[in-house]
Short mmCIF file of C-alpha atoms and ligand atoms in Angstrom, two decimals:
data_model
loop_
_atom_site.label_atom_id
_atom_site.label_comp_id
_atom_site.label_asym_id
_atom_site.label_seq_id
_atom_site.Cartn_x
_atom_site.Cartn_y
_atom_site.Cartn_z
CA MET M 1 127.79 114.37 64.48
CA GLU M 2 125.82 115.63 67.62
CA GLU M 3 123.01 118.35 66.56
CA LYS M 4 123.98 121.84 68.53
CA GLU M 5 120.84 122.26 71.20
CA GLU M 6 119.14 125.66 69.99
CA LEU M 7 118.16 128.09 72.97
CA GLU M 8 116.21 130.73 73.47
CA ILE M 9 116.60 133.40 76.24
CA ALA M 10 112.94 133.98 78.46
CA GLN M 11 112.47 137.08 80.57
CA VAL M 12 110.43 135.83 83.77
CA THR M 13 108.81 138.22 86.05
CA LEU M 14 107.41 136.07 89.22
CA THR M 15 105.16 138.08 92.03
CA ILE M 16 105.92 136.28 95.12
CA ASN M 17 105.00 137.26 98.55
CA GLU M 18 103.48 140.27 96.50
CA GLN M 19 106.97 141.40 95.37
CA PRO M 20 108.04 141.16 91.54
CA VAL M 21 111.20 138.85 91.21
CA GLU M 22 112.92 139.04 88.03
CA MET M 23 114.72 136.10 85.79
CA GLU M 24 116.34 135.81 83.35
CA MET M 25 116.41 132.10 81.98
CA THR M 26 118.01 130.51 78.50
CA LEU M 27 115.88 127.44 77.89
CA PRO M 28 115.85 124.63 75.02
CA ALA M 29 114.19 125.94 71.98
CA GLN M 30 113.04 122.87 70.73
CA PRO M 31 110.93 120.06 72.68
CA VAL M 32 112.83 118.08 75.25
CA LYS M 33 112.38 115.77 77.94
CA ALA M 34 111.25 117.02 81.26
CA SER M 35 114.82 116.34 82.84
CA ARG M 36 116.35 118.79 80.79
CA VAL M 37 114.85 121.83 82.44
CA LEU M 38 115.86 120.49 85.88
CA PRO M 39 119.43 121.96 85.98
CA ILE M 40 117.58 125.10 85.26
CA LEU M 41 115.48 124.45 88.08
CA GLN M 42 118.07 123.70 90.48
CA LYS M 43 120.11 127.43 89.16
CA MET M 44 116.80 129.07 90.03
CA SER M 45 116.95 127.39 93.46
CA ASP M 46 120.42 128.34 93.97
CA SER M 47 119.54 131.92 93.41
CA PHE M 48 116.46 131.98 95.94
CA VAL M 49 118.71 130.15 98.25
CA LYS M 50 121.14 133.04 97.91
CA VAL M 51 118.10 135.80 98.52
CA GLY M 52 117.77 133.39 101.96
CA GLU M 53 121.21 133.68 102.76
CA GLU M 54 121.16 137.60 101.87
CA GLY M 55 118.46 137.80 104.30
CA VAL M 56 120.18 136.07 107.30
CA ALA M 57 123.05 138.25 106.71
CA ALA M 58 120.61 141.41 106.60
CA GLN M 59 119.45 139.96 110.70
CA GLY M 60 123.23 139.88 111.66
CA LYS M 61 122.86 136.27 111.94
CA GLU M 62 125.04 133.63 109.91
CA VAL M 63 123.94 130.13 108.10
CA SER M 64 125.65 127.58 110.10
CA CYS M 65 125.71 124.67 107.65
CA LYS M 66 129.15 123.78 106.42
CA LYS M 67 130.78 120.91 104.58
CA GLY M 68 130.85 118.00 107.25
CA CYS M 69 127.98 118.91 109.09
CA ASN M 70 125.34 116.34 108.02
CA ALA M 71 122.75 115.93 110.31
CA CYS M 72 120.20 117.37 108.22
CA CYS M 73 121.15 114.19 105.91
CA ASN M 74 119.06 112.08 108.51
CA HIS M 75 115.75 113.62 107.58
CA LEU M 76 113.42 112.28 104.96
CA VAL M 77 114.10 113.76 101.69
CA PRO M 78 110.56 113.96 99.66
CA VAL M 79 111.68 113.82 95.93
CA GLY M 80 109.20 113.86 92.87
CA GLU M 81 109.65 111.57 89.68
CA LEU M 82 112.08 113.91 87.63
CA GLU M 83 114.63 114.24 90.85
CA ALA M 84 114.10 110.23 91.40
CA ARG M 85 115.42 110.04 87.96
CA ASN M 86 118.10 112.25 88.01
CA ILE M 87 119.38 109.99 91.23
CA SER M 88 119.16 106.89 89.79
CA ARG M 89 120.98 108.07 86.53
CA LEU M 90 123.63 109.79 88.76
CA VAL M 91 124.15 106.81 90.38
CA GLU M 92 124.66 104.23 87.64
CA GLU M 93 127.01 106.91 86.31
CA MET M 94 129.29 106.86 89.08
CA PRO M 95 132.64 104.86 88.72
CA GLU M 96 133.29 101.60 90.51
CA PRO M 97 133.07 100.65 93.17
CA LYS M 98 131.37 103.73 94.38
CA ARG M 99 128.03 103.25 92.48
CA SER M 100 128.33 99.37 94.16
CA GLN M 101 128.88 100.98 97.38
CA ILE M 102 125.96 103.19 97.14
CA LYS M 103 123.53 100.88 95.66
CA LYS M 104 124.04 98.50 98.77
CA ARG M 105 123.57 101.51 101.04
CA PHE M 106 120.33 102.24 99.00
CA SER M 107 118.95 98.67 99.47
CA SER M 108 120.01 98.17 103.13
CA THR M 109 118.09 101.36 104.03
CA LEU M 110 115.19 100.41 102.19
CA THR M 111 115.41 97.03 104.19
CA HIS M 112 115.62 98.53 107.48
CA PHE M 113 112.34 100.85 106.67
CA ARG M 114 110.40 98.37 105.11
CA LYS M 115 111.25 96.24 108.02
CA SER M 116 110.37 98.61 110.90
CA GLY M 117 107.12 99.06 109.08
CA TRP M 118 107.72 102.96 108.39
CA LEU M 119 107.48 102.74 104.74
CA GLU M 120 104.11 100.77 104.93
CA LYS M 121 102.95 104.41 106.77
CA LEU M 122 103.49 106.14 103.41
CA ASN M 123 101.00 104.72 101.71
CA THR M 124 98.04 106.46 103.28
CA ILE M 125 99.86 109.73 103.80
CA GLN M 126 97.28 111.57 102.06
CA THR M 127 94.50 110.64 104.78
CA LYS M 128 96.88 111.94 107.72
CA THR M 129 96.71 115.43 109.21
CA ASN M 130 99.63 117.76 108.89
CA LYS M 131 100.67 116.69 112.77
CA GLU M 132 100.34 113.35 112.00
CA ARG M 133 102.78 113.60 108.85
CA LEU M 134 105.24 115.44 111.34
CA GLU M 135 104.92 112.35 113.69
CA ILE M 136 105.93 110.20 110.85
CA ALA M 137 109.10 112.44 109.21
CA THR M 138 109.89 112.43 112.93
CA GLU M 139 109.91 108.85 113.29
CA PHE M 140 112.14 108.81 110.57
CA PHE M 141 114.76 111.22 111.53
CA TYR M 142 115.24 109.66 114.53
CA GLU M 143 115.70 106.17 113.25
CA GLY M 144 119.31 107.85 112.74
CA ILE M 145 119.94 106.27 109.03
CA SER M 146 121.45 108.66 107.05
CA CYS M 147 120.76 109.26 103.25
CA PRO M 148 122.07 106.86 101.10
CA LEU M 149 124.24 109.16 98.89
CA LEU M 150 126.11 110.37 102.27
CA ALA M 151 129.18 109.22 101.86
CA ASP M 152 132.02 109.87 104.49
CA GLY M 153 130.04 112.83 105.45
CA VAL M 154 129.92 114.49 102.10
CA CYS M 155 126.99 114.38 99.90
CA SER M 156 128.01 111.98 96.95
CA ILE M 157 125.75 114.42 94.22
CA TYR M 158 126.26 117.60 95.87
CA GLU M 159 126.06 119.73 92.73
CA ASN M 160 122.73 117.67 91.92
CA ARG M 161 121.43 116.95 94.99
CA PRO M 162 117.61 117.89 95.42
CA LEU M 163 116.25 121.14 95.78
CA VAL M 164 114.86 120.14 99.29
CA CYS M 165 118.39 119.43 100.29
CA ARG M 166 119.20 123.00 99.09
CA GLU M 167 116.44 124.54 100.77
CA PHE M 168 117.33 123.37 104.08
CA LEU M 169 119.49 126.06 105.55
CA VAL M 170 119.73 126.80 109.56
CA ALA M 171 121.08 130.03 111.21
CA SER M 172 120.38 128.17 114.56
CA PRO M 173 123.33 126.56 116.16
CA ALA M 174 124.62 123.63 114.11
CA GLU M 175 124.79 121.10 117.46
CA ASN M 176 120.91 121.55 117.40
CA CYS M 177 120.34 119.92 114.23
CA SER M 178 121.20 116.47 115.80
CA ASP M 179 118.04 116.94 118.20
CA PRO M 180 115.34 118.64 116.14
CA ALA M 181 112.46 117.31 118.14
CA ASN M 182 113.68 118.90 121.33
CA LYS M 183 116.52 121.83 120.12
CA PRO M 184 115.10 124.87 118.71
CA ILE M 185 116.19 125.29 114.59
CA ASP M 186 115.98 128.34 113.08
CA ARG M 187 115.24 127.55 109.25
CA VAL M 188 116.68 130.33 106.64
CA GLN M 189 113.30 131.79 104.95
CA PHE M 190 113.04 131.81 100.99
CA PRO M 191 111.17 133.76 98.97
CA THR M 192 109.21 130.34 98.05
CA SER M 193 110.01 126.68 98.34
CA LEU M 194 110.70 125.65 94.31
CA SER M 195 111.25 121.92 95.63
CA THR M 196 107.18 121.01 96.39
CA PRO M 197 105.92 122.60 92.89
CA LEU M 198 109.00 120.40 91.17
CA ARG M 199 107.22 117.57 92.11
CA GLY M 200 104.26 118.73 89.95
CA ILE M 201 105.90 118.53 86.66
CA GLY M 202 107.22 115.59 84.49
CA ASN M 203 105.73 112.78 86.27
CA ASN M 204 104.94 110.35 83.83
CA PRO M 205 100.95 110.38 82.63
CA GLU M 206 100.78 106.48 82.17
CA LEU M 207 100.93 105.99 85.89
CA GLY M 208 98.05 107.86 86.32
CA SER M 209 98.28 109.64 89.80
CA SER M 210 101.33 110.11 90.95
CA PRO M 211 102.20 109.70 94.71
CA PRO M 212 102.43 112.98 96.77
CA PHE M 213 106.47 112.19 96.83
CA LEU M 214 108.86 109.73 96.96
CA PRO M 215 111.24 109.31 99.99
CA LEU M 216 114.48 109.60 98.38
CA MET M 217 115.62 105.96 99.44
CA LEU M 218 112.89 104.74 96.56
CA SER M 219 114.48 106.53 93.55
CA LEU M 220 116.47 103.64 92.25
CA GLU M 221 114.10 101.09 92.48
CA TRP M 222 111.02 103.35 91.62
CA SER M 223 112.75 104.60 88.41
CA GLU M 224 113.83 101.38 87.11
CA LYS M 225 110.21 100.49 87.36
CA PHE M 226 108.91 103.50 85.91
CA PRO M 227 111.00 104.90 83.15
CA GLU M 228 110.60 108.48 82.22
CA SER M 229 108.03 109.34 79.66
CA ALA M 230 108.82 110.34 76.33
CA GLU M 231 106.84 113.22 76.28
CA GLU M 232 108.60 116.46 75.09
CA LYS M 233 107.88 120.14 74.97
CA THR M 234 109.90 123.61 74.77
CA GLY M 235 111.91 124.49 77.50
CA LYS M 236 109.37 127.69 77.71
CA ALA M 237 106.59 124.98 77.96
CA TRP M 238 108.06 123.17 80.94
CA MET M 239 108.57 126.08 82.59
CA THR M 240 105.17 127.41 82.09
CA ASP M 241 103.79 123.93 83.78
CA PHE M 242 106.33 124.55 86.52
CA PHE M 243 105.38 128.02 87.33
CA GLU M 244 101.73 126.45 87.54
CA SER M 245 102.57 124.33 89.78
CA LEU M 246 104.37 126.98 91.63
CA ARG M 247 101.34 129.25 91.80
CA GLU M 248 99.02 126.38 93.05
CA TYR M 249 101.50 125.64 95.70
CA GLU M 250 101.42 129.29 96.84
CA LYS M 251 97.77 129.03 96.72
CA ASP M 252 97.65 126.43 98.78
CA LYS M 253 100.08 127.66 101.44
CA LYS M 254 97.99 130.52 101.82
CA GLU M 255 94.67 128.46 102.20
CA ALA M 256 96.72 126.55 104.97
CA LEU M 257 97.88 130.00 106.71
CA LYS M 258 94.58 131.35 106.40
CA SER M 259 92.94 128.07 108.02
CA VAL M 260 95.47 128.41 110.93
CA SER M 261 95.01 131.83 111.47
CA THR M 262 91.22 131.75 111.49
CA SER M 263 91.00 128.20 113.49
S1 LIG T 1 121.08 113.90 98.54
FE1 LIG T 1 122.86 114.82 99.71
S2 LIG T 1 122.53 116.53 100.67
FE2 LIG T 1 120.30 115.65 100.33
S3 LIG T 1 119.91 114.49 102.44
FE3 LIG T 1 121.43 113.11 100.56
S4 LIG T 1 123.31 113.15 101.27
FE4 LIG T 1 122.13 114.98 102.39
#
């Protein structure tokens, strides 16, 4: 018989942009793998997105994103190890023939970006300036290759889509999204981004240093080569790691803003 998971409630207060944000979380009380806390972080991301949507409404504007409009799925989707492995698991659990079709799309997308030389550019991404990184991401978008998980215009893992996809909402006309380098894009602002700090937790320590991000298209290949580490911690300990990663992210963001305003 499967053992019932023990849960505990944690009250969390974060200070974001000098504003207190209070949350209640139900966390596994016993040691679990990092992947177990991913649904908790997805829920947290959704509540931050809701705050962003309310902010848009308060300004008398509307979020333009809706089912079937998917130009944003042509963007580079950066994920970390946790989300890459989750994507791989979700694809493996898909029924046939969908699983084979999606796997084929991953493979043809990778072939395209390997042949074009774009994927190779990621090897030196850490040495690039922000401007150069933006150019690389823009180049990716204008290749016009949709995410391999987009099927019939809809995300095939919508409920489990990466946090970075949840955080991409706009209040500008939807048609502008097909030409973001030349048309204005009004991105919805959230209290903070959770997608970047997520990449800082649950990484396999045996791999040494993890890449700063993986493009989503590498998820299946990467997960096959590097399975999830056996490391287990309580939900509270994983969330402590996550909040530490979030704190670092906020600090870096403030430093970056400071250097922009002083340069
Ligand atoms: S994961 Fe889903 S929402 Fe994100 S880019 Fe791919 S298809 Fe679009």
